[in-house]
mmCIF file of C-alpha atoms in Angstrom:
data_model
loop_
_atom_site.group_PDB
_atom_site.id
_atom_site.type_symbol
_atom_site.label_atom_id
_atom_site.label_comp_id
_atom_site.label_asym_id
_atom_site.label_seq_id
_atom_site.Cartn_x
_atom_site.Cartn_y
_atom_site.Cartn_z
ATOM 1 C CA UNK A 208 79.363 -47.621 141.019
ATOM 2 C CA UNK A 209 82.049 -45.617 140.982
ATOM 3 C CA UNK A 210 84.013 -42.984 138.673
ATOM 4 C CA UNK A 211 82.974 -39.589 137.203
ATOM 5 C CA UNK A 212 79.187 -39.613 135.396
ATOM 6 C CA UNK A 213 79.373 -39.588 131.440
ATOM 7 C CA UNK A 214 77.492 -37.315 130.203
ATOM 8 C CA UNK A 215 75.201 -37.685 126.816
ATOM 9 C CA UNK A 216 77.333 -36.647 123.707
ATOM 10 C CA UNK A 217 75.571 -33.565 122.192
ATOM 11 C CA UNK A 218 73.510 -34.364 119.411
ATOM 12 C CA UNK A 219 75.173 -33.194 115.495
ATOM 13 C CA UNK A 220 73.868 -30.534 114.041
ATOM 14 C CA UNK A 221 72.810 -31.445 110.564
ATOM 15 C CA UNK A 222 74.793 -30.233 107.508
ATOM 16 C CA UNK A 223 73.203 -29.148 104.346
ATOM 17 C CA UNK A 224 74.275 -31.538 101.420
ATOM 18 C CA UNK A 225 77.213 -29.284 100.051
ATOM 19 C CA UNK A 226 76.946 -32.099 96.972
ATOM 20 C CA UNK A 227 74.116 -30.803 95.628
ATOM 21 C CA UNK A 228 73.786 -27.607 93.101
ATOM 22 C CA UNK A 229 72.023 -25.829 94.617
ATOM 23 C CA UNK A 230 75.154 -24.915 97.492
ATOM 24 C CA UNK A 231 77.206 -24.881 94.038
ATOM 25 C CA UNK A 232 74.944 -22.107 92.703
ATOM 26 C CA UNK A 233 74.656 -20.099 96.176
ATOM 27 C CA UNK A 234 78.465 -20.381 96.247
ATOM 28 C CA UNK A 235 79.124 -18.682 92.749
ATOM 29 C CA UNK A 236 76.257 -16.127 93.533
ATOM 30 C CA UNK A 237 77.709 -15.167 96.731
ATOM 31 C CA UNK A 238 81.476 -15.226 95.062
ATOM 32 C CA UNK A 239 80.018 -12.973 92.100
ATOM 33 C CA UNK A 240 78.192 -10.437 94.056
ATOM 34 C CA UNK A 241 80.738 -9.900 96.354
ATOM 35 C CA UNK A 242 82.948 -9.138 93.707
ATOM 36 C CA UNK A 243 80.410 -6.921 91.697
ATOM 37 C CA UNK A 244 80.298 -4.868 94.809
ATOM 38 C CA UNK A 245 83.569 -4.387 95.829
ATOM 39 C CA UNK A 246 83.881 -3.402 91.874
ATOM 40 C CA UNK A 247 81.615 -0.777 92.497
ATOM 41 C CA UNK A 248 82.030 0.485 95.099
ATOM 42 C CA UNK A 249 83.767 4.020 95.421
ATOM 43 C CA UNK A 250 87.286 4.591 95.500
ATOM 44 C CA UNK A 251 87.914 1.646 93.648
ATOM 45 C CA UNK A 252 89.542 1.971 90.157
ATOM 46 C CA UNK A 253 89.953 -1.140 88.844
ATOM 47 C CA UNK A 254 89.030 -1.996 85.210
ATOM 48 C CA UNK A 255 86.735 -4.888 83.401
ATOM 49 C CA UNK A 256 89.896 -6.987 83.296
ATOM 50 C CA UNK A 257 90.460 -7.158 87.118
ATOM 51 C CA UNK A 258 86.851 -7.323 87.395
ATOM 52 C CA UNK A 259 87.010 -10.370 85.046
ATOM 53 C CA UNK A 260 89.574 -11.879 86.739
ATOM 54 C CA UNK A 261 88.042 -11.913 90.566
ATOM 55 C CA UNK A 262 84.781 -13.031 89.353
ATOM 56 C CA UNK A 263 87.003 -16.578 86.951
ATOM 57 C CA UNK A 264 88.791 -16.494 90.313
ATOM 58 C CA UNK A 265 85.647 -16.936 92.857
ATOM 59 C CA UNK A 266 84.371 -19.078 90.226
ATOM 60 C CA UNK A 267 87.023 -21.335 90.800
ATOM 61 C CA UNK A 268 86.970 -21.286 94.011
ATOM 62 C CA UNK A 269 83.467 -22.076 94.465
ATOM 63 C CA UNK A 270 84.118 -25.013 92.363
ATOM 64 C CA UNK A 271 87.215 -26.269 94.600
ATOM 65 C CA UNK A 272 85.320 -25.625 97.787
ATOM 66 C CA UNK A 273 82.172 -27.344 96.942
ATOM 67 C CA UNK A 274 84.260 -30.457 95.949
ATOM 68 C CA UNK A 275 86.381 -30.299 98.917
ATOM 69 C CA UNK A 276 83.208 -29.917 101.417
ATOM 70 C CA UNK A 277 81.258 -32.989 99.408
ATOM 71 C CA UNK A 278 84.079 -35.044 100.050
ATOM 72 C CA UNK A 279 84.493 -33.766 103.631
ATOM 73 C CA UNK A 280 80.561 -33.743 104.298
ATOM 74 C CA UNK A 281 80.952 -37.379 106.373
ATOM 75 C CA UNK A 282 83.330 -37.011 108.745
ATOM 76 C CA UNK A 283 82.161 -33.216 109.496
ATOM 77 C CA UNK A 284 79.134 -34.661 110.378
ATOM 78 C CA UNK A 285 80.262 -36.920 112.994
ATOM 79 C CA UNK A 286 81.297 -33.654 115.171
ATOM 80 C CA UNK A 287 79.227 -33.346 117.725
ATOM 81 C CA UNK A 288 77.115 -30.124 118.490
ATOM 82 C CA UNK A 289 77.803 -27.060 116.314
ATOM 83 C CA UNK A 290 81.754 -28.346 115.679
ATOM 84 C CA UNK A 291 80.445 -29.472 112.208
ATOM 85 C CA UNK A 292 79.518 -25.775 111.342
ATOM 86 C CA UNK A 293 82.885 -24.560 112.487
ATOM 87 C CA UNK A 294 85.136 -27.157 110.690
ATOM 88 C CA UNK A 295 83.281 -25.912 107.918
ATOM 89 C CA UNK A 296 83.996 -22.540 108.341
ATOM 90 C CA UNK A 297 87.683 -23.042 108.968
ATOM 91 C CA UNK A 298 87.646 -25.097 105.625
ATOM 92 C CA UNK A 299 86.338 -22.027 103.860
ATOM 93 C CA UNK A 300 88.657 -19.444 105.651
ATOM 94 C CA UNK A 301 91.739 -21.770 104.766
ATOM 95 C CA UNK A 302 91.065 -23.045 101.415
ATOM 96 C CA UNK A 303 90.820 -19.451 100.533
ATOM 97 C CA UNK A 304 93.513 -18.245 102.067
ATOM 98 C CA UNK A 305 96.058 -20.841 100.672
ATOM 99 C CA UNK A 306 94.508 -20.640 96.870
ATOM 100 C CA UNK A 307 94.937 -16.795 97.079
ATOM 101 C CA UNK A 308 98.536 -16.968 98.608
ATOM 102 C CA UNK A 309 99.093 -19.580 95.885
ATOM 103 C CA UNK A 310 97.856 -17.310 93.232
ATOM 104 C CA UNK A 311 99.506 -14.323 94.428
ATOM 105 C CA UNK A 312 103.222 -16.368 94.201
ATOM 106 C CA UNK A 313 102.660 -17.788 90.866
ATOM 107 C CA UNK A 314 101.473 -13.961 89.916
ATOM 108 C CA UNK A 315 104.397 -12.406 91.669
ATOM 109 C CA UNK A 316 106.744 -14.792 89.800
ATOM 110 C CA UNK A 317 105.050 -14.510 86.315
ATOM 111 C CA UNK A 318 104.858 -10.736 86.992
ATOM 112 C CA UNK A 319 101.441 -10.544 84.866
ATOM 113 C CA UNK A 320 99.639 -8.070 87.392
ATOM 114 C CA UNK A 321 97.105 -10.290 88.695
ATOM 115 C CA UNK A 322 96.708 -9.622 92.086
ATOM 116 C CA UNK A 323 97.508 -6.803 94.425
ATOM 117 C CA UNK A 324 100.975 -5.983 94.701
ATOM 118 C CA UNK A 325 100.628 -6.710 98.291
ATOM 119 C CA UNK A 326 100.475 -10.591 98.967
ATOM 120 C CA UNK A 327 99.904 -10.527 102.485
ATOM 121 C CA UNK A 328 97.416 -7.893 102.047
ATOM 122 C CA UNK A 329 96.043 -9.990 99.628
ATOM 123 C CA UNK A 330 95.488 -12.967 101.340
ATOM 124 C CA UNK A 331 94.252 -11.291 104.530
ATOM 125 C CA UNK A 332 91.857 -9.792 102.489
ATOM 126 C CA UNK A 333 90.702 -13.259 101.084
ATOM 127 C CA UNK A 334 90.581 -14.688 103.991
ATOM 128 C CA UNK A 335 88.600 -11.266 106.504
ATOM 129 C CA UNK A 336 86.021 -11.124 102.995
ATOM 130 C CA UNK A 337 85.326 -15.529 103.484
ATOM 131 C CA UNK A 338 85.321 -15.453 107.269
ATOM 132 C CA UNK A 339 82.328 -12.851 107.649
ATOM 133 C CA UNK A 340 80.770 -13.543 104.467
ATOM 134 C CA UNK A 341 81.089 -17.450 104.931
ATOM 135 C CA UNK A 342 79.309 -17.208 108.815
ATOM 136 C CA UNK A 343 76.386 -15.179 107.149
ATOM 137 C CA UNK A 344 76.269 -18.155 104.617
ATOM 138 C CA UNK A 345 76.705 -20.842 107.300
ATOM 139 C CA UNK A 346 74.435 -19.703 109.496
ATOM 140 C CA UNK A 347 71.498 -19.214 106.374
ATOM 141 C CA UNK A 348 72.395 -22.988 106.112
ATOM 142 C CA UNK A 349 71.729 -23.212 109.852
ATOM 143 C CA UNK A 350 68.594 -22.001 109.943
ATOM 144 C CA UNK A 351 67.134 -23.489 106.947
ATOM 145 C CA UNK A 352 69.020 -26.739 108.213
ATOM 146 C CA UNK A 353 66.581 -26.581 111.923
ATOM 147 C CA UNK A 354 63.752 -25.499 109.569
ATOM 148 C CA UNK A 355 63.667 -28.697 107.686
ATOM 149 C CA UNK A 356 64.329 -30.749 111.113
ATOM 150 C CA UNK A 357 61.093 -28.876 112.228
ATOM 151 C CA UNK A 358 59.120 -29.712 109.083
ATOM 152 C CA UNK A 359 60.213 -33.404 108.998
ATOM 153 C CA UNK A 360 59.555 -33.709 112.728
ATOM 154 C CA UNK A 361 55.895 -32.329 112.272
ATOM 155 C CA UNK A 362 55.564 -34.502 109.283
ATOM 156 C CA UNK A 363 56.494 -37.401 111.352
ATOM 157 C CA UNK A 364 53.766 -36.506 114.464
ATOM 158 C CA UNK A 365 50.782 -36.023 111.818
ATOM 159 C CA UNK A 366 52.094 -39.817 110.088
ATOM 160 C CA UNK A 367 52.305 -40.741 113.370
ATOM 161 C CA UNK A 368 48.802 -39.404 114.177
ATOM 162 C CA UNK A 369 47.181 -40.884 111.051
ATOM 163 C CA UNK A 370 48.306 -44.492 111.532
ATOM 164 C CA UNK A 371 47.418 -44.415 115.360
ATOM 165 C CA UNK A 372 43.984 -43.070 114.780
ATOM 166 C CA UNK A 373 41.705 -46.241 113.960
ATOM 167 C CA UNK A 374 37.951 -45.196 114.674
ATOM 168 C CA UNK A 375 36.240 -47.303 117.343
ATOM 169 C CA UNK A 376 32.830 -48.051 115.330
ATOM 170 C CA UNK A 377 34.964 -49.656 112.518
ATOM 171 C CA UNK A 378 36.829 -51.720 114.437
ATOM 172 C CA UNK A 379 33.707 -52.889 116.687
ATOM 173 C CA UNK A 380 31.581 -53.113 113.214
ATOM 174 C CA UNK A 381 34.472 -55.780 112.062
ATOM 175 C CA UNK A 382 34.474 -57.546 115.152
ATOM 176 C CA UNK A 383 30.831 -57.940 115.134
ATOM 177 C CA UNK A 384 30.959 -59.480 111.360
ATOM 178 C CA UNK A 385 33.787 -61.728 112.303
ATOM 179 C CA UNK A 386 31.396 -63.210 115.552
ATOM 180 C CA UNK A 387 28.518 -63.441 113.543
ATOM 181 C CA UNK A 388 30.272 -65.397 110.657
ATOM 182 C CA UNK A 389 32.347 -67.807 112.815
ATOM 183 C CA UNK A 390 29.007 -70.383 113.271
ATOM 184 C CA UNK A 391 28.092 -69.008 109.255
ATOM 185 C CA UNK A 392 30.953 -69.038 107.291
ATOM 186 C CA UNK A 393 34.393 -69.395 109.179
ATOM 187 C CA UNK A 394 36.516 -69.140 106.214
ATOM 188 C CA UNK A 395 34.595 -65.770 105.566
ATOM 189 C CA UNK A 396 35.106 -64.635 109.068
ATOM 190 C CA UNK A 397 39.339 -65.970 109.216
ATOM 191 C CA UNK A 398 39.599 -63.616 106.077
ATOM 192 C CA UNK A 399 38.000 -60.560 107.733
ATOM 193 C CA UNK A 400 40.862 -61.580 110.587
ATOM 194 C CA UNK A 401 43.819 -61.987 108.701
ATOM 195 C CA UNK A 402 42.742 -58.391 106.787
ATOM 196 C CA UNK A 403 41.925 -56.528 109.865
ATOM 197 C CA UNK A 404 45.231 -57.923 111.076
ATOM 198 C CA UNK A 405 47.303 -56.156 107.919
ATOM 199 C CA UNK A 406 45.235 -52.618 108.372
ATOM 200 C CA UNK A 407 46.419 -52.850 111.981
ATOM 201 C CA UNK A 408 49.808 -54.034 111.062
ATOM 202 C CA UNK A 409 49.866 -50.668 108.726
ATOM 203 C CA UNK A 410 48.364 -48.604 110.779
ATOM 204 C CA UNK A 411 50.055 -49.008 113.801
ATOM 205 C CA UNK A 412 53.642 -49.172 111.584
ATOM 206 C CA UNK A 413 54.811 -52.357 112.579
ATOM 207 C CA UNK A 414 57.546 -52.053 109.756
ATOM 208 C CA UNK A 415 58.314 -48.678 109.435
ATOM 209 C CA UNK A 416 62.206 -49.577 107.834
ATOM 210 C CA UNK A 417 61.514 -48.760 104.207
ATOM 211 C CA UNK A 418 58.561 -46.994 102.881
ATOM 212 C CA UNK A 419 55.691 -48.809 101.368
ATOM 213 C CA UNK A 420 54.879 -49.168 97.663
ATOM 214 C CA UNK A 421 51.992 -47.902 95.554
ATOM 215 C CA UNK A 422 51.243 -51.920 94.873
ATOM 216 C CA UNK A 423 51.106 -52.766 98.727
ATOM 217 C CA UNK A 424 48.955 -50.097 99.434
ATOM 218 C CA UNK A 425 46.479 -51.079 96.945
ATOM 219 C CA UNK A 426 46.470 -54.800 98.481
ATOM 220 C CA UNK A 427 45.751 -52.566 101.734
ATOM 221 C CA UNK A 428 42.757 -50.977 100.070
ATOM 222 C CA UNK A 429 41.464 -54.464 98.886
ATOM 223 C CA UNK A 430 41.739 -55.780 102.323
ATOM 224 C CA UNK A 431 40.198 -52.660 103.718
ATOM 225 C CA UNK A 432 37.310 -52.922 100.477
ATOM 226 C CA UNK A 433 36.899 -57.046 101.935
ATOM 227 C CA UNK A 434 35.935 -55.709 104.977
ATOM 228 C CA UNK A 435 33.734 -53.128 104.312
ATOM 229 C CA UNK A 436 31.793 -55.357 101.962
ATOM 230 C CA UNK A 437 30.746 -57.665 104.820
ATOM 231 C CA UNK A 438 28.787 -54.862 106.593
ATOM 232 C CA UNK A 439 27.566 -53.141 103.303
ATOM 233 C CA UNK A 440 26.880 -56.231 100.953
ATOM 234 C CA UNK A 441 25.705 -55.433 97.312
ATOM 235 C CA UNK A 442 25.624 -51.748 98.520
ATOM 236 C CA UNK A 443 28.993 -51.001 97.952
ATOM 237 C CA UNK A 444 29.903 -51.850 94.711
ATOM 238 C CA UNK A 445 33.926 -51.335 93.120
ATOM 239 C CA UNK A 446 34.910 -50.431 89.905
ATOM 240 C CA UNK A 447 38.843 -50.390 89.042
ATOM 241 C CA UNK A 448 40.688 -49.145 86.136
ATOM 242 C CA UNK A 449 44.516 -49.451 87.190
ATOM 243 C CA UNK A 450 47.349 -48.934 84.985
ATOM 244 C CA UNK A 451 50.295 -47.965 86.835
ATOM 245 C CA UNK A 452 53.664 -48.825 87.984
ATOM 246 C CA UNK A 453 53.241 -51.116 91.250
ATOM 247 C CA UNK A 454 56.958 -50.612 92.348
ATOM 248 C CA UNK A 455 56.353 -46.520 92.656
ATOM 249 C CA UNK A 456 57.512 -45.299 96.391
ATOM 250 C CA UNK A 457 54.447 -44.407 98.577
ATOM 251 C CA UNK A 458 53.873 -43.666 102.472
ATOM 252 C CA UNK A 459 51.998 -46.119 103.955
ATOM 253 C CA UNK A 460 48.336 -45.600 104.778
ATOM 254 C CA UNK A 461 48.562 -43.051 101.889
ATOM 255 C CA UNK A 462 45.445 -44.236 99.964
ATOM 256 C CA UNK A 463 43.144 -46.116 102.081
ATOM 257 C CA UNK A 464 41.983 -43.089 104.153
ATOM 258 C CA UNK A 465 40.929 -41.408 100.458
ATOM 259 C CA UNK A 466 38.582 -45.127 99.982
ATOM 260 C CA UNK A 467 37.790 -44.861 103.776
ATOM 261 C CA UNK A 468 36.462 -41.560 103.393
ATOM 262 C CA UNK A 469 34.601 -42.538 100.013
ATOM 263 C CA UNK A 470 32.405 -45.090 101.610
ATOM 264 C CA UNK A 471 31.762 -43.132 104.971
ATOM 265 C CA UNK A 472 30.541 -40.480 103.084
ATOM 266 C CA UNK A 473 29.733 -41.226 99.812
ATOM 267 C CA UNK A 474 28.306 -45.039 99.918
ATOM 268 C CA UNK A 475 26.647 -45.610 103.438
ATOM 269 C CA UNK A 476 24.749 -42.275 104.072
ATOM 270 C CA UNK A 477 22.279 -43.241 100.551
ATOM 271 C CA UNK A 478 20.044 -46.472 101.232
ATOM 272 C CA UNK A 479 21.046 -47.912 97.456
ATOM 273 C CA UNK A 480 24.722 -47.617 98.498
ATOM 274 C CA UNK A 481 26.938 -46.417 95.318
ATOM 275 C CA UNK A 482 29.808 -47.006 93.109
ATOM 276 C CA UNK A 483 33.534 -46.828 94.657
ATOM 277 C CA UNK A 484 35.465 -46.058 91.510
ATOM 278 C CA UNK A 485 39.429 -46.387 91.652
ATOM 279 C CA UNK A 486 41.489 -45.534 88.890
ATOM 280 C CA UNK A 487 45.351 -45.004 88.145
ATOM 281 C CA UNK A 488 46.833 -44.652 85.189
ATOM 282 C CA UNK A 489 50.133 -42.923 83.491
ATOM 283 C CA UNK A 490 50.672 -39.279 82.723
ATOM 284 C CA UNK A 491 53.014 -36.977 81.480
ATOM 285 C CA UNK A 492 55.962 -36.508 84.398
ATOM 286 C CA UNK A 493 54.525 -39.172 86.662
ATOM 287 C CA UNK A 494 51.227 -41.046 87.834
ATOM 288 C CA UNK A 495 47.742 -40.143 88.695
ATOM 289 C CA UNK A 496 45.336 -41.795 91.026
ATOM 290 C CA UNK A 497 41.679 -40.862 91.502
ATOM 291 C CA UNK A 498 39.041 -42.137 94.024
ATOM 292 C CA UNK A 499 35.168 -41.674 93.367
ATOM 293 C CA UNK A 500 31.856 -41.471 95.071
ATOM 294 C CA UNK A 501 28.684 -40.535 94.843
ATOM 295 C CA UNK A 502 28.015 -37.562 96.773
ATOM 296 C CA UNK A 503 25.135 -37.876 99.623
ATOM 297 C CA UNK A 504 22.791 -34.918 99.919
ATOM 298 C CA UNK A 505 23.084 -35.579 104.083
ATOM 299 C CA UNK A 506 26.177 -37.429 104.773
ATOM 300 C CA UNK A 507 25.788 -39.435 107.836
ATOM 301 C CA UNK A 508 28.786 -38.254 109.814
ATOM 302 C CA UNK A 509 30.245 -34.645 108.332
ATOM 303 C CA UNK A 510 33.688 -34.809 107.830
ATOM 304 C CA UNK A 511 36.058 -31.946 108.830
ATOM 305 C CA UNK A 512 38.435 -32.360 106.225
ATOM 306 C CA UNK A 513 41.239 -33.453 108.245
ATOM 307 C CA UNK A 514 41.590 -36.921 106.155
ATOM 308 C CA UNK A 515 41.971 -35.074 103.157
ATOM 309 C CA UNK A 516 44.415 -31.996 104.543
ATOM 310 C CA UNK A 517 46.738 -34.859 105.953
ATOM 311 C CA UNK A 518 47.091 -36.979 102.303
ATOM 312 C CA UNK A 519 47.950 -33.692 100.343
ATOM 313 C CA UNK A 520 50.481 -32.442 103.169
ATOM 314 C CA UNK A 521 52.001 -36.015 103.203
ATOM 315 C CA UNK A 522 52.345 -36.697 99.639
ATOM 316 C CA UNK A 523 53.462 -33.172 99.232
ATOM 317 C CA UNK A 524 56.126 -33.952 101.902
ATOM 318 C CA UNK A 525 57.266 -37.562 100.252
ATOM 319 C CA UNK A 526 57.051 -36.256 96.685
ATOM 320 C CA UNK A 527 57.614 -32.191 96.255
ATOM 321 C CA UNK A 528 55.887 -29.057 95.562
ATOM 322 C CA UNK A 529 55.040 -30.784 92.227
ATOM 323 C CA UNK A 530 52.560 -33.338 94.083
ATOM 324 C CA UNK A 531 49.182 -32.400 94.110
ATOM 325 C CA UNK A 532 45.624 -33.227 95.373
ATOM 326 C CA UNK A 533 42.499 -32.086 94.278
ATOM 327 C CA UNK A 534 38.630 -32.309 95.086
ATOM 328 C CA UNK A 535 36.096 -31.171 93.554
ATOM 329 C CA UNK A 536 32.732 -32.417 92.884
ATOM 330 C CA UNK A 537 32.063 -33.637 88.923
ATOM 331 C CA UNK A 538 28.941 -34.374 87.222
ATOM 332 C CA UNK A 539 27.166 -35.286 90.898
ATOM 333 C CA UNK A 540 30.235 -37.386 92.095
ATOM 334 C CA UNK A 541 33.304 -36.107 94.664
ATOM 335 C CA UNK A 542 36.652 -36.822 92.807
ATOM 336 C CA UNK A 543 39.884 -36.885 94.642
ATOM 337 C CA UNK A 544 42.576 -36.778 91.892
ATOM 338 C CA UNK A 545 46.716 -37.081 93.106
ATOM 339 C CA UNK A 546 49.518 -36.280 90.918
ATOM 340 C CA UNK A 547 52.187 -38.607 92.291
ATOM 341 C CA UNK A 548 55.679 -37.424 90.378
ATOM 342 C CA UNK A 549 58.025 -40.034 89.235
ATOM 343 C CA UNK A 550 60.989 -39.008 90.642
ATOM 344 C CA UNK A 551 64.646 -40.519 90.424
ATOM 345 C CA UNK A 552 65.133 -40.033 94.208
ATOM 346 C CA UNK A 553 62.210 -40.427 96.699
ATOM 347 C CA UNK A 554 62.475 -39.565 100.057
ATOM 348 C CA UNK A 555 62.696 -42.861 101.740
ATOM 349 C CA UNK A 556 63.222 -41.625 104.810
ATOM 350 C CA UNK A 557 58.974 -40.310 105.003
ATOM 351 C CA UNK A 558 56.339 -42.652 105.695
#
């Protein structure tokens, strides 16, 4: 085949969402303390009114700049490599430049003393002050930009890792139930099929498109409950007390590992089994979910605590610093209790 070899285009480097407030309010800080220290800085003997006006005139700018790189955001993006950074950065430089040699024209024709008597020294100014102070700024977004590419991608390996890890002895445990009620009871054993066949449909994130809800993962849990109750018989016994929204966002495989772990541990190490108790119900600023057991004095296979460290840094990755979950053992039962917030925008794009 002939002709010159295309090369991959270089990947985009992600852009911070310039919509939101938070670049609004590091804008108008950055804008105010810049002025504040040019103010005060010595040699300089300007007077609360000039001060006044360069901090309503940063202000503004901030405001016009934060509009004009929302609207902008899209087709920035599309640059490849670092390109989006530096259309940025030429935005800032220019904006500034033209609203300060627009304000120093209207100025020089209204003759009210506004800015410098100098206009090209005042726009060069504007423009030297947003060129160095707007690469420190742009490259703060940078690095916080890679940081959160680093968190989501480790996020992303331990989902990954959670839904891939099945344990051998359940699986073979199952399989042994199913064989043994084919002759017995083959409705009994196509049920224990078609449920294994969701948990491996979850687990292995055969629709990983749209995150799950807190409704399908509870069907999950059933399924998984189904199963377990084959092997275990009246020795697991379930006791639900569910009031909560069924539509609410939730990874996949969020919940089942907290039941998982509540029979391995709880229920099968005593010889009269236990209680399973799930509950859910409304609270003030979102849900709350808790899973009980009875705690074993010898639990048959010691956990390390890796089920348990995975939920809380998932759900604190899906839902905020405001998610939480807690253990703790209560009146000779372990208690897992998660604060799910109700949230106006979930991150859909976290399993």
């Amino acid at each position: 085949m002939s002709g010159e070899p295309r090369h991959p285009r270089q990947p985009s480097a992600p852009l911070p969402d310039f919509c939101s407030l938070p670049v609004l309010f590091a804008l108008l800080v950055v804008g105010a303390l810049t002025v504040t220290l040019m103010w005060l800085a010595p040699g300089n003997d300007g007077d609360l009114r000039d001060y006044s006006i360069a901090v309503l005139f940063t202000s503004w700018l901030s405001v016009l700049l934060t509009v004009a790189l929302c609207k902008l955001r899209p087709w920035m993006q599309r640059l490849p490599g670092l390109w989006p950074y530096a259309a940025v950065w030429l935005l800032l430089v220019t904006t500034v430049g033209a609203s300060a040699a627009v304000l120093g024209w209207i100025d020089h024709n209204l003759a009210a003393g506004l800015s410098p008597a100098s206009r090209f020294g005042f726009v060069r100014d504007c423009m030297l002050a947003t060129g160095l102070l707007g690469a420190g700024l742009l490259r703060y977004f940078y690095v916080v930009a890679q940081w959160q590419v680093r968190v989501a991608a480790a996020a992303q390996a331990q989902v990954a890792a959670l839904q891939a890890r099945i344990r051998p002895h359940f699986l073979f445990n199952s399989m042994n139930a199913v064989a043994a009620l084919i002759r017995v009871d083959p409705d009994a054993a196509e049920r224990t099929v078609e449920n294994l066949s969701e948990l491996f449909r979850a687990a292995l994130g055969s629709d990983q498109t749209s995150p799950g809800t807190l409704g399908e993962e509870w069907a999950l849990v059933d399924r998984y409950l189904d199963i377990e109750a084959l092997r275990l018989g009246d020795r697991l016994r379930v006791e639900r007390d569910i009031d909560v929204p069924a539509d609410l966002p939730l990874p996949r495989l969020l919940l089942q590992p907290l039941v998982e772990n509540a029979i391995r541990h709880g229920v099968q190490p005593l010889r009269e089994g236990g209680t399973v108790r799930l509950g859910g119900r409304r609270v003030p600023g979102g849900v709350e979910i808790v899973v009980e057991n009875p705690v074993a004095d010898a639990p048959a296979t010691p956990g390390n605590g890796h089920g348990l460290r995975n939920v809380r840094e998932r759900v604190r990755f899906h839902f905020g610093e405001r998610a939480t979950v807690d253990a703790s053992v209560r009146e000779g039962r372990f208690v897992v209790t998660v604060f799910l917030p109700e949230v106006t925008r979930a991150r859909t794009d976290r399993r």
